[in-house]
Coordinates of C-alpha atoms and ligand atoms in Angstrom, one line a residue:
Chain A
M1 CA 16.9 -107.1 -128.0
N2 CA 15.2 -105.9 -131.3
I3 CA 13.9 -102.6 -131.5
T4 CA 11.6 -101.5 -134.9
E5 CA 11.1 -98.2 -135.1
T6 CA 8.5 -96.8 -137.2
S7 CA 6.3 -93.4 -138.0
N8 CA 2.4 -93.5 -137.4
G9 CA 1.7 -89.7 -138.3
G10 CA 3.3 -87.7 -135.1
V11 CA 3.8 -91.0 -132.7
A12 CA 6.0 -93.4 -133.0
V13 CA 5.7 -96.9 -132.7
V14 CA 8.6 -98.6 -131.1
A15 CA 8.3 -102.4 -130.9
L16 CA 10.9 -104.7 -129.1
E17 CA 11.9 -107.7 -129.7
G18 CA 13.2 -110.2 -127.2
R19 CA 15.3 -109.4 -123.5
L20 CA 15.2 -105.9 -121.8
D21 CA 17.0 -106.5 -118.8
M22 CA 19.8 -105.1 -117.6
L23 CA 22.0 -105.8 -120.7
S24 CA 20.1 -103.8 -123.2
A25 CA 18.6 -101.5 -121.4
P26 CA 20.9 -99.2 -122.6
E27 CA 19.9 -99.1 -125.6
F28 CA 16.1 -98.9 -125.0
R29 CA 16.9 -96.0 -123.0
N30 CA 19.5 -94.6 -126.1
N31 CA 16.7 -95.3 -128.5
R32 CA 16.1 -92.1 -130.9
S33 CA 12.3 -91.8 -130.4
I34 CA 12.0 -93.2 -126.4
I35 CA 15.2 -90.3 -125.4
D36 CA 13.3 -87.8 -127.8
P37 CA 11.0 -85.8 -124.6
E38 CA 8.5 -84.4 -127.3
K39 CA 8.7 -88.1 -129.1
T40 CA 4.8 -89.8 -128.2
V41 CA 5.7 -93.1 -128.4
V42 CA 3.7 -96.9 -128.4
L43 CA 5.8 -99.1 -127.2
D44 CA 4.8 -102.4 -128.2
L45 CA 5.6 -104.9 -126.0
E46 CA 3.9 -108.3 -127.7
K47 CA 7.6 -109.8 -128.7
L48 CA 9.3 -109.2 -125.8
D49 CA 9.6 -112.8 -124.2
F50 CA 11.7 -111.8 -120.8
L51 CA 11.6 -108.7 -119.1
D52 CA 12.4 -108.0 -116.0
T53 CA 12.7 -105.4 -113.0
S54 CA 15.8 -103.7 -114.8
G55 CA 14.1 -103.0 -118.0
L56 CA 10.7 -102.5 -115.9
G57 CA 13.1 -99.6 -114.8
A58 CA 14.2 -98.4 -117.9
I59 CA 10.7 -97.9 -119.5
V60 CA 9.5 -96.0 -116.4
G61 CA 12.2 -93.8 -116.5
A62 CA 12.3 -93.3 -120.0
S63 CA 8.4 -92.3 -119.7
R64 CA 9.5 -89.7 -116.9
Q65 CA 11.9 -88.1 -119.7
K66 CA 8.5 -87.2 -121.6
Q67 CA 6.8 -83.6 -121.9
N68 CA 3.6 -85.1 -121.6
L69 CA 4.2 -87.7 -119.1
A70 CA 1.0 -88.9 -118.3
C71 CA 1.2 -90.8 -122.1
G72 CA 4.3 -89.8 -123.6
I73 CA 4.5 -93.8 -123.7
V74 CA 1.7 -95.7 -124.3
L75 CA 2.3 -99.8 -124.1
S76 CA -0.2 -102.1 -126.0
C77 CA 0.5 -105.6 -126.7
M78 CA 1.6 -107.1 -123.4
N79 CA 2.2 -111.2 -123.1
D80 CA 1.7 -113.0 -120.2
K81 CA 4.9 -112.8 -119.2
V82 CA 5.5 -109.1 -119.1
R83 CA 1.8 -107.9 -117.9
R84 CA 3.2 -110.3 -114.8
V85 CA 6.0 -108.4 -114.0
F86 CA 3.5 -104.9 -114.6
E87 CA 1.0 -106.2 -112.4
I88 CA 3.2 -107.4 -109.1
T89 CA 4.7 -104.4 -109.2
K90 CA 1.3 -102.5 -109.6
V91 CA 3.5 -100.3 -112.8
Q92 CA 0.6 -100.9 -115.1
T93 CA -1.3 -97.9 -112.2
L94 CA 1.5 -95.6 -114.3
F95 CA 0.5 -96.0 -117.9
H96 CA -2.5 -96.0 -120.5
I97 CA -2.2 -100.0 -121.4
F98 CA -3.9 -101.5 -125.3
D99 CA -4.8 -104.6 -125.6
D100 CA -3.9 -103.2 -129.6
T101 CA -1.6 -101.6 -130.9
A102 CA -4.1 -100.1 -132.8
A103 CA -5.9 -98.6 -130.0
A104 CA -2.9 -97.6 -128.9
I105 CA -1.9 -95.0 -132.0
D106 CA -5.2 -93.5 -132.1
F107 CA -5.5 -93.1 -127.9
A108 CA -2.2 -91.3 -128.3
T109 CA -2.1 -89.5 -131.7
N110 CA -5.4 -87.8 -129.9
R111 CA -3.5 -87.2 -126.2
Q112 CA -0.7 -85.4 -128.8
S113 CA -3.0 -83.3 -130.9
A114 CA -5.4 -82.0 -127.3
S115 CA -2.1 -80.8 -125.7
T116 CA -1.0 -79.0 -128.7
Chain B
M1 CA 16.2 -137.2 -103.1
S2 CA 18.0 -134.1 -104.0
S3 CA 20.6 -133.0 -106.5
I4 CA 22.7 -130.6 -105.8
I5 CA 23.9 -128.7 -108.9
T6 CA 27.2 -125.4 -108.1
L7 CA 27.5 -122.6 -111.0
T8 CA 30.4 -120.4 -110.9
L9 CA 31.0 -117.8 -112.9
P10 CA 32.3 -114.0 -112.7
G11 CA 29.9 -111.8 -111.4
E12 CA 29.0 -109.9 -114.8
I13 CA 25.9 -108.1 -116.2
M14 CA 27.2 -110.1 -119.9
F15 CA 26.3 -113.1 -117.9
V16 CA 23.1 -112.3 -116.6
R17 CA 21.2 -113.8 -119.4
F18 CA 23.2 -116.9 -119.2
A19 CA 22.7 -117.1 -115.3
S20 CA 19.1 -117.0 -115.5
Q21 CA 18.7 -119.0 -118.4
T22 CA 20.2 -122.1 -116.7
A23 CA 17.7 -121.9 -114.7
A24 CA 15.2 -121.6 -117.2
S25 CA 17.1 -125.0 -118.4
L26 CA 16.2 -126.5 -114.5
A27 CA 13.2 -125.9 -113.8
R28 CA 12.1 -126.8 -117.4
L29 CA 13.2 -130.0 -116.7
L30 CA 12.3 -130.1 -113.6
T31 CA 8.5 -129.5 -114.5
D32 CA 9.5 -132.7 -117.5
E33 CA 10.1 -135.1 -115.2
N34 CA 7.3 -134.5 -112.9
P35 CA 4.6 -132.2 -114.8
P36 CA 3.0 -129.7 -112.3
A37 CA -0.2 -129.7 -111.3
S38 CA -0.7 -125.8 -112.2
D39 CA 1.2 -123.6 -114.9
G40 CA 4.7 -125.4 -116.0
A41 CA 5.5 -122.5 -118.5
Q42 CA 5.3 -120.0 -115.5
F43 CA 7.0 -122.1 -112.6
V44 CA 9.4 -122.0 -115.5
H45 CA 8.9 -118.0 -116.1
D46 CA 9.0 -117.4 -112.5
F47 CA 12.2 -119.3 -111.7
E48 CA 13.9 -117.5 -114.4
L49 CA 12.3 -114.0 -113.6
A50 CA 14.4 -114.6 -109.9
V51 CA 17.9 -115.7 -111.5
S52 CA 17.5 -112.4 -113.1
E53 CA 16.9 -109.9 -110.4
A54 CA 19.0 -111.6 -108.1
F55 CA 22.5 -111.8 -110.5
T56 CA 22.0 -108.8 -111.1
N57 CA 21.8 -106.7 -108.1
S58 CA 25.0 -109.1 -107.1
V59 CA 26.2 -107.0 -110.5
K60 CA 24.8 -104.3 -109.1
Y61 CA 25.8 -104.0 -105.4
T62 CA 29.4 -104.8 -105.2
G63 CA 30.5 -102.2 -102.6
E64 CA 33.2 -99.9 -103.9
H65 CA 36.0 -101.3 -103.0
D66 CA 35.1 -104.5 -105.1
A67 CA 36.8 -105.6 -108.3
L68 CA 35.5 -107.9 -110.2
Q69 CA 33.9 -111.3 -108.3
M70 CA 32.5 -114.8 -108.8
L71 CA 29.0 -115.9 -108.3
T72 CA 28.4 -118.7 -107.0
L73 CA 24.7 -120.3 -108.0
T74 CA 23.6 -123.4 -105.6
F75 CA 20.8 -125.2 -107.3
E76 CA 18.9 -127.8 -105.4
F77 CA 17.1 -130.0 -107.6
Q78 CA 14.0 -131.9 -105.7
P79 CA 11.5 -133.6 -107.5
R80 CA 8.2 -131.2 -106.6
Q81 CA 11.1 -128.3 -105.5
L82 CA 13.1 -126.5 -106.7
T83 CA 15.5 -123.7 -105.0
V84 CA 18.0 -121.4 -105.9
S85 CA 20.6 -119.8 -103.8
V86 CA 22.9 -117.0 -105.3
R87 CA 26.2 -115.6 -102.8
D88 CA 28.6 -113.3 -103.3
A89 CA 30.9 -110.8 -101.6
N90 CA 29.0 -107.9 -101.5
P91 CA 28.2 -105.4 -98.5
P92 CA 25.3 -106.4 -96.0
F93 CA 22.0 -106.3 -97.6
S94 CA 17.9 -107.0 -95.5
I95 CA 15.5 -108.3 -97.2
D96 CA 12.8 -107.1 -95.0
R97 CA 12.2 -103.4 -96.6
P98 CA 8.8 -102.2 -97.4
A99 CA 7.5 -102.5 -101.0
P100 CA 7.9 -99.2 -103.6
D101 CA 4.7 -97.6 -102.1
I102 CA 3.6 -96.8 -106.3
E103 CA 1.3 -93.6 -104.9
K104 CA 3.5 -92.4 -102.9
G105 CA 5.5 -91.7 -106.1
Q106 CA 7.9 -94.4 -105.2
I107 CA 9.9 -95.4 -108.1
G108 CA 12.4 -98.9 -108.5
G109 CA 13.1 -101.2 -105.4
W110 CA 11.5 -103.5 -107.1
G111 CA 13.7 -106.7 -107.5
L112 CA 13.5 -107.9 -104.3
M113 CA 9.8 -107.7 -103.6
L114 CA 9.3 -109.6 -107.4
I115 CA 11.8 -112.0 -105.8
S116 CA 9.3 -112.3 -102.3
K117 CA 5.9 -112.8 -104.9
V118 CA 7.2 -115.3 -107.7
M119 CA 9.2 -117.6 -105.7
D120 CA 7.4 -119.8 -102.2
S121 CA 10.0 -118.5 -99.8
V122 CA 13.1 -116.6 -99.8
T123 CA 15.6 -115.9 -96.9
Y124 CA 18.8 -113.8 -96.9
R125 CA 21.8 -115.4 -94.4
R126 CA 25.5 -113.4 -93.8
D127 CA 27.8 -116.0 -94.2
G128 CA 31.9 -115.7 -93.7
G129 CA 31.8 -112.0 -96.5
S130 CA 29.6 -113.3 -98.0
N131 CA 25.3 -112.8 -98.7
I132 CA 23.8 -115.9 -99.1
L133 CA 20.5 -115.6 -101.1
S134 CA 18.2 -118.7 -101.1
M135 CA 14.9 -119.0 -103.5
S136 CA 12.2 -121.4 -103.0
K137 CA 9.6 -122.6 -106.0
A138 CA 7.7 -126.0 -105.9
I139 CA 5.7 -127.1 -108.5
Chain C
M1 CA 40.7 -111.4 -121.7
S2 CA 39.1 -114.8 -120.7
S3 CA 36.1 -115.4 -118.1
I4 CA 36.2 -119.3 -116.4
I5 CA 32.6 -120.9 -115.4
T6 CA 32.1 -124.0 -113.6
L7 CA 29.4 -126.3 -113.6
T8 CA 29.3 -129.0 -111.0
L9 CA 26.7 -132.0 -111.4
P10 CA 25.7 -135.0 -110.9
G11 CA 26.9 -137.5 -113.0
E12 CA 23.3 -138.5 -113.8
I13 CA 22.3 -139.4 -117.3
M14 CA 19.2 -137.3 -116.6
F15 CA 21.2 -133.8 -116.9
V16 CA 22.6 -134.7 -120.1
R17 CA 20.4 -132.2 -122.3
F18 CA 20.3 -130.0 -119.1
A19 CA 24.9 -129.7 -119.5
S20 CA 24.7 -129.6 -123.0
Q21 CA 21.8 -126.8 -123.7
T22 CA 24.5 -125.0 -120.7
A23 CA 27.2 -125.3 -123.5
A24 CA 24.8 -124.4 -126.2
S25 CA 23.9 -121.3 -124.1
L26 CA 27.5 -119.7 -123.7
A27 CA 28.5 -121.1 -127.1
R28 CA 25.4 -118.6 -128.1
L29 CA 26.7 -115.9 -125.8
L30 CA 29.8 -116.3 -127.8
T31 CA 28.5 -115.6 -131.2
D32 CA 26.5 -113.0 -130.2
E33 CA 28.9 -111.3 -128.4
N34 CA 31.3 -111.7 -131.6
P35 CA 29.1 -112.7 -135.2
P36 CA 31.6 -115.3 -136.7
A37 CA 32.5 -115.4 -140.1
S38 CA 31.5 -118.5 -140.5
D39 CA 28.6 -120.4 -139.9
G40 CA 26.8 -119.5 -136.6
A41 CA 24.6 -122.0 -135.8
Q42 CA 26.8 -124.9 -136.5
F43 CA 28.7 -123.6 -133.6
V44 CA 26.7 -124.0 -131.3
H45 CA 25.2 -126.9 -132.2
D46 CA 29.2 -128.8 -132.3
F47 CA 29.7 -127.1 -129.0
E48 CA 26.3 -129.0 -127.9
L49 CA 27.0 -132.3 -129.6
A50 CA 30.5 -132.6 -127.9
V51 CA 29.7 -131.8 -124.2
S52 CA 26.5 -134.2 -125.1
E53 CA 29.6 -136.8 -125.9
A54 CA 32.0 -136.2 -123.3
F55 CA 28.5 -136.2 -120.3
T56 CA 27.2 -139.5 -122.0
N57 CA 30.8 -141.4 -121.8
S58 CA 30.9 -139.5 -118.2
V59 CA 27.7 -140.7 -117.2
K60 CA 28.6 -144.6 -119.2
Y61 CA 32.3 -145.4 -117.7
T62 CA 32.5 -144.7 -114.5
G63 CA 33.4 -148.6 -114.0
E64 CA 32.1 -151.1 -111.4
H65 CA 33.1 -149.7 -108.2
D66 CA 32.0 -146.8 -108.8
A67 CA 29.1 -145.0 -107.0
L68 CA 27.3 -141.9 -108.3
Q69 CA 30.0 -139.0 -109.1
M70 CA 29.9 -135.4 -109.3
L71 CA 31.5 -134.3 -112.6
T72 CA 32.9 -130.7 -113.4
L73 CA 32.3 -129.0 -116.2
T74 CA 34.6 -126.0 -116.7
F75 CA 34.9 -123.7 -119.4
E76 CA 37.1 -121.0 -120.7
F77 CA 34.9 -117.9 -122.8
Q78 CA 37.5 -115.8 -124.7
P79 CA 36.6 -113.2 -127.0
R80 CA 37.1 -115.8 -130.1
Q81 CA 36.9 -119.4 -128.0
L82 CA 35.9 -121.7 -126.0
T83 CA 37.0 -124.1 -124.3
V84 CA 35.3 -126.9 -122.5
S85 CA 36.6 -129.4 -119.8
V86 CA 35.2 -132.5 -118.6
R87 CA 37.0 -134.1 -114.8
D88 CA 34.9 -137.5 -114.4
A89 CA 37.1 -140.2 -112.1
N90 CA 36.9 -142.5 -113.6
P91 CA 39.3 -145.8 -114.4
P92 CA 42.1 -144.3 -117.2
F93 CA 40.9 -143.8 -121.0
S94 CA 42.6 -143.3 -124.4
I95 CA 42.0 -140.7 -127.2
D96 CA 44.7 -141.9 -128.9
R97 CA 42.2 -144.4 -130.6
P98 CA 41.6 -146.0 -134.5
A99 CA 38.3 -144.6 -135.5
P100 CA 36.2 -147.7 -136.0
D101 CA 36.0 -148.8 -139.7
I102 CA 32.3 -149.2 -141.1
E103 CA 33.2 -151.0 -143.9
K104 CA 35.0 -153.6 -141.5
G105 CA 31.7 -153.5 -140.0
Q106 CA 32.4 -152.0 -137.0
I107 CA 29.7 -150.5 -135.4
G108 CA 29.8 -148.0 -132.3
G109 CA 33.1 -146.3 -130.3
W110 CA 31.9 -143.3 -132.4
G111 CA 32.1 -140.4 -129.7
L112 CA 35.7 -139.4 -129.2
M113 CA 36.4 -139.6 -133.1
L114 CA 33.1 -136.8 -133.4
I115 CA 34.1 -134.5 -131.2
S116 CA 37.5 -134.5 -132.5
K117 CA 36.4 -134.0 -135.9
V118 CA 33.5 -131.0 -134.5
M119 CA 36.2 -129.7 -132.4
D120 CA 39.2 -128.0 -133.0
S121 CA 41.5 -129.3 -130.4
V122 CA 41.1 -132.2 -127.7
T123 CA 43.3 -133.2 -125.0
Y124 CA 43.1 -136.0 -122.7
R125 CA 45.6 -135.7 -118.9
R126 CA 44.7 -137.5 -116.2
D127 CA 45.1 -135.4 -112.7
G128 CA 45.1 -137.1 -109.4
G129 CA 42.7 -139.9 -109.8
S130 CA 41.2 -137.8 -112.3
N131 CA 40.1 -138.1 -116.2
I132 CA 39.4 -134.3 -117.7
L133 CA 39.1 -133.8 -121.4
S134 CA 39.8 -131.2 -122.8
M135 CA 38.5 -129.8 -125.8
S136 CA 37.9 -125.7 -127.8
K137 CA 36.3 -124.6 -131.2
A138 CA 37.6 -121.4 -132.3
I139 CA 34.7 -118.7 -134.4
Chain D
M1 CA 11.6 -137.0 -127.5
N2 CA 8.1 -137.2 -129.0
I3 CA 7.7 -140.4 -131.3
T4 CA 4.4 -140.3 -133.9
E5 CA 3.5 -143.3 -135.5
T6 CA 1.2 -142.9 -138.8
S7 CA 1.0 -147.4 -141.4
N8 CA 0.9 -146.3 -144.9
G9 CA 0.0 -149.7 -146.2
G10 CA 2.9 -152.1 -144.4
V11 CA 5.2 -149.8 -144.1
A12 CA 5.2 -147.9 -140.7
V13 CA 6.3 -144.1 -140.4
V14 CA 7.9 -143.1 -137.4
A15 CA 8.4 -139.4 -137.0
L16 CA 11.2 -138.3 -134.0
E17 CA 10.1 -134.6 -132.6
G18 CA 12.9 -133.4 -129.8
R19 CA 16.3 -134.8 -129.2
L20 CA 18.1 -139.0 -129.2
D21 CA 19.9 -139.1 -127.2
M22 CA 21.0 -141.8 -124.0
L23 CA 18.0 -140.2 -122.3
S24 CA 15.8 -140.7 -125.0
A25 CA 17.5 -143.7 -126.2
P26 CA 15.3 -146.3 -124.7
E27 CA 11.8 -145.2 -125.3
F28 CA 12.8 -144.9 -129.6
R29 CA 14.1 -149.2 -128.8
N30 CA 11.1 -149.7 -127.1
N31 CA 8.8 -148.3 -129.7
R32 CA 6.8 -150.8 -131.0
S33 CA 7.4 -150.8 -134.9
I34 CA 11.3 -150.0 -134.4
I35 CA 11.5 -153.3 -132.3
D36 CA 9.3 -155.8 -134.0
P37 CA 11.8 -157.7 -137.3
E38 CA 9.1 -158.3 -139.6
K39 CA 8.2 -154.3 -139.4
T40 CA 8.9 -151.2 -142.2
V41 CA 9.9 -148.4 -141.1
V42 CA 10.4 -145.4 -142.9
L43 CA 12.0 -143.2 -140.2
D44 CA 11.4 -139.2 -140.7
L45 CA 14.2 -137.4 -138.9
E46 CA 12.7 -133.8 -140.1
K47 CA 11.5 -132.5 -136.5
L48 CA 14.9 -133.9 -134.9
D49 CA 16.5 -131.6 -133.5
F50 CA 19.4 -133.6 -131.9
L51 CA 21.1 -136.3 -132.4
D52 CA 24.5 -137.6 -131.0
T53 CA 26.4 -140.9 -131.3
S54 CA 24.3 -143.0 -128.4
G55 CA 20.9 -141.8 -130.6
L56 CA 22.9 -143.1 -134.0
G57 CA 23.9 -146.3 -132.3
A58 CA 19.9 -147.5 -131.3
I59 CA 19.3 -146.5 -134.7
V60 CA 22.0 -148.9 -136.0
G61 CA 21.0 -151.1 -133.3
A62 CA 17.5 -151.0 -133.7
S63 CA 18.1 -151.4 -138.2
R64 CA 20.1 -154.9 -137.0
Q65 CA 17.4 -156.2 -135.6
K66 CA 15.3 -156.1 -139.1
Q67 CA 14.7 -159.0 -140.5
N68 CA 15.5 -157.3 -144.1
L69 CA 18.9 -155.7 -143.3
A70 CA 19.0 -153.1 -145.8
C71 CA 16.2 -151.7 -145.9
G72 CA 14.3 -152.4 -142.7
I73 CA 14.8 -148.9 -142.0
V74 CA 14.9 -146.3 -144.3
L75 CA 15.3 -142.4 -143.1
S76 CA 14.0 -139.4 -144.2
C77 CA 14.3 -135.8 -144.0
M78 CA 17.2 -135.4 -142.8
N79 CA 17.8 -132.3 -141.3
D80 CA 21.9 -130.3 -141.1
K81 CA 22.5 -131.0 -137.8
V82 CA 21.4 -134.9 -137.9
R83 CA 23.3 -135.2 -141.6
R84 CA 26.1 -134.0 -139.8
V85 CA 26.1 -136.9 -137.5
F86 CA 25.5 -139.8 -139.7
E87 CA 28.2 -137.6 -142.3
I88 CA 30.9 -137.6 -139.6
T89 CA 30.2 -141.0 -138.6
K90 CA 29.8 -142.6 -142.5
V91 CA 26.5 -144.3 -140.7
Q92 CA 24.8 -142.7 -143.7
T93 CA 26.7 -145.6 -146.1
L94 CA 24.0 -148.3 -144.2
F95 CA 21.6 -147.0 -145.0
H96 CA 18.9 -145.7 -147.7
I97 CA 18.0 -142.0 -147.2
F98 CA 15.5 -140.0 -149.2
D99 CA 15.0 -136.3 -149.1
D100 CA 11.0 -137.2 -149.0
T101 CA 8.9 -139.1 -147.0
A102 CA 6.7 -140.0 -149.6
A103 CA 10.0 -141.4 -151.6
A104 CA 11.1 -143.8 -149.2
I105 CA 7.7 -144.7 -148.8
D106 CA 7.5 -145.8 -152.4
F107 CA 11.1 -147.3 -151.6
A108 CA 10.4 -149.2 -148.5
T109 CA 6.5 -150.8 -149.8
N110 CA 8.3 -152.0 -153.5
R111 CA 11.3 -153.8 -151.6
Q112 CA 8.8 -155.5 -149.2
S113 CA 6.6 -157.1 -151.6
A114 CA 9.9 -158.0 -153.0
S115 CA 10.9 -159.5 -150.4
T116 CA 7.7 -161.0 -149.9
Ligands
LIG1 N1 22.9 -108.7 -103.9 C1 22.9 -107.6 -103.1 N2 24.4 -107.7 -102.5 C2 24.0 -105.6 -102.0 N3 23.1 -105.2 -101.4 C3 21.9 -105.5 -101.8 C4 21.5 -107.3 -102.7 N4 20.5 -107.3 -103.6 C5 19.9 -106.1 -102.9 N5 20.7 -105.8 -102.5 C6 20.2 -103.7 -101.4 O1 18.6 -104.2 -101.1 C7 17.7 -102.9 -102.0 C8 16.8 -103.6 -102.4 O2 17.5 -104.2 -103.6 P1 15.9 -104.3 -105.2 O3 14.7 -104.7 -104.2 O4 16.4 -105.3 -106.0 O5 16.4 -102.7 -105.7 P2 16.9 -101.9 -106.3 O6 17.7 -102.8 -106.8 O7 16.1 -101.4 -107.1 O8 17.3 -100.8 -105.6 C9 18.8 -102.7 -102.9 O9 19.1 -100.9 -103.8 C10 20.4 -102.4 -102.3 O10 21.0 -101.8 -101.2
LIG2 N1 34.6 -140.3 -119.7 C1 34.9 -141.3 -119.8 N2 35.6 -142.1 -119.4 C2 36.2 -143.5 -118.9 N3 36.4 -144.2 -120.4 C3 36.2 -143.8 -121.1 C4 35.5 -142.3 -121.1 N4 35.0 -141.5 -122.7 C5 35.3 -142.6 -123.1 N5 36.2 -143.6 -122.7 C6 36.6 -144.9 -123.2 O1 36.9 -144.5 -124.4 C7 35.7 -145.9 -125.3 C8 35.5 -144.5 -126.6 O2 34.7 -144.0 -126.4 P1 33.7 -143.4 -127.3 O3 34.4 -143.4 -128.4 O4 32.9 -142.3 -127.2 O5 32.7 -144.7 -127.9 P2 32.0 -146.1 -127.0 O6 31.5 -144.6 -126.1 O7 31.0 -145.4 -128.3 O8 32.8 -147.2 -126.9 C9 35.2 -145.8 -124.3 O9 34.5 -147.1 -124.7 C10 35.4 -146.3 -123.3 O10 36.1 -147.1 -122.9

């Protein structure tokens, strides 16, 4: 898996590429912005080719470590494969999900400033 | 007519992708040979996903006393159906468990649930000291 | 430390790509885990090619009396080397044959020659009623 | 394997895509332009991902069926994988090989008109 990180004001955009499964979950969990409880993250899933429930568990687990439980991690650009896993498990109900990253950043930025 | 393909490999997480991509290759071969009425790409993805879940569980739940074990994946390749069975020597388990309820805050326990949703049929049996989880999907 | 992976499948030409792509997956896994000094893509391609040649031969040269047979591919996965052995129940053959000379108009007979050129070592042995062709390549 | 055929004057351009091995060799051999002894063919190999000696044998066999043995089949746009197989077996010495299809078509067209 490739993780690309860009900073957008106070919000980190973390883009995942490749496969998020039990093998790559530790790398995801230990990412600097993911692990930081105060950091609001937009997780860009466009290029995530494969996600299973080990990867899903890592995403949920990471969001529970965030100070801002409701929108410490915001999701964007799910492709069909990834969406299928979120839908079947109903984990989609735990997140704010956007079709494009710009909208996700806007949302995350507003929420962040509202809470400070 | 059906063909049987058997893959034996170490129960190490480093092989989880190899196992699931091998499953995807066979699923792709089946859809190439017998173009499905519905979505071929989804058939392949669902099959790959189910094997990733089952392989991961076999690695995760070896039980405390177990050293590294070999896992056996058996594929039954039929004209319009693919079945995979995953055999491990782990403690027995049940596939009849309630789906985790996310509204009650239950997190995790999604693997078997996902398998049952993406595959057409899932059976479990205990054979000697082994678990055999069989998963079938028709195209 | 080395891991052994075994694949048993019908000796039907419809599985030739599955067999060689499975080999390619393992070769790719090895190069991902241990990035090679030289060209990783060529390592993967050469390995895939060798398995395609060997599998095709096992299917082609079953001998007249043989019905469909199962073939066994055994992979030995080591940190810096991958070995594959292909076992069939065909009549015995030799790998010490002169390379075909295209300038003398000899056409064909390229399979074993290509294998020996793209792999680092190739050995043949007869075991009971089986041929075992082993091919290794280091990264 | 995908076979795409376009006609260019009297020359057929046959482009192969995918894998040419024992499984797809029959389809190649039975292609209309390949099988026709009088047809000059430019074989575009750019998108051929995989070639083994069963595929190579099919190409050599087809060229031997051509009336014009020396240039009934002309090759273009070999990628590295395909080139490796042609080089190791020395089969490259049996063919006229071009880096681009336009040059191969020119060559084939000239040879064809020279021989009629
Ligand atoms: N191959 C296996 N060997 C032993 N136990 C298993 C196996 N697969 C599943 N289980 C048991 O079934 C339970 C549910 O598995 P699963 O639905 O995949 O969720 P999770 O792995 O998140 O707990 C596991 O917690 C485990 O106790
Ligand atoms: N798996 C095998 N079983 C039996 N005979 C084989 C096998 N592989 C190779 N041979 C023998 O070795 C010969 C050379 O094989 P090869 O170099 O691949 O060229 P070709 O298949 O074009 O003859 C074959 O003609 C065959 O007689």
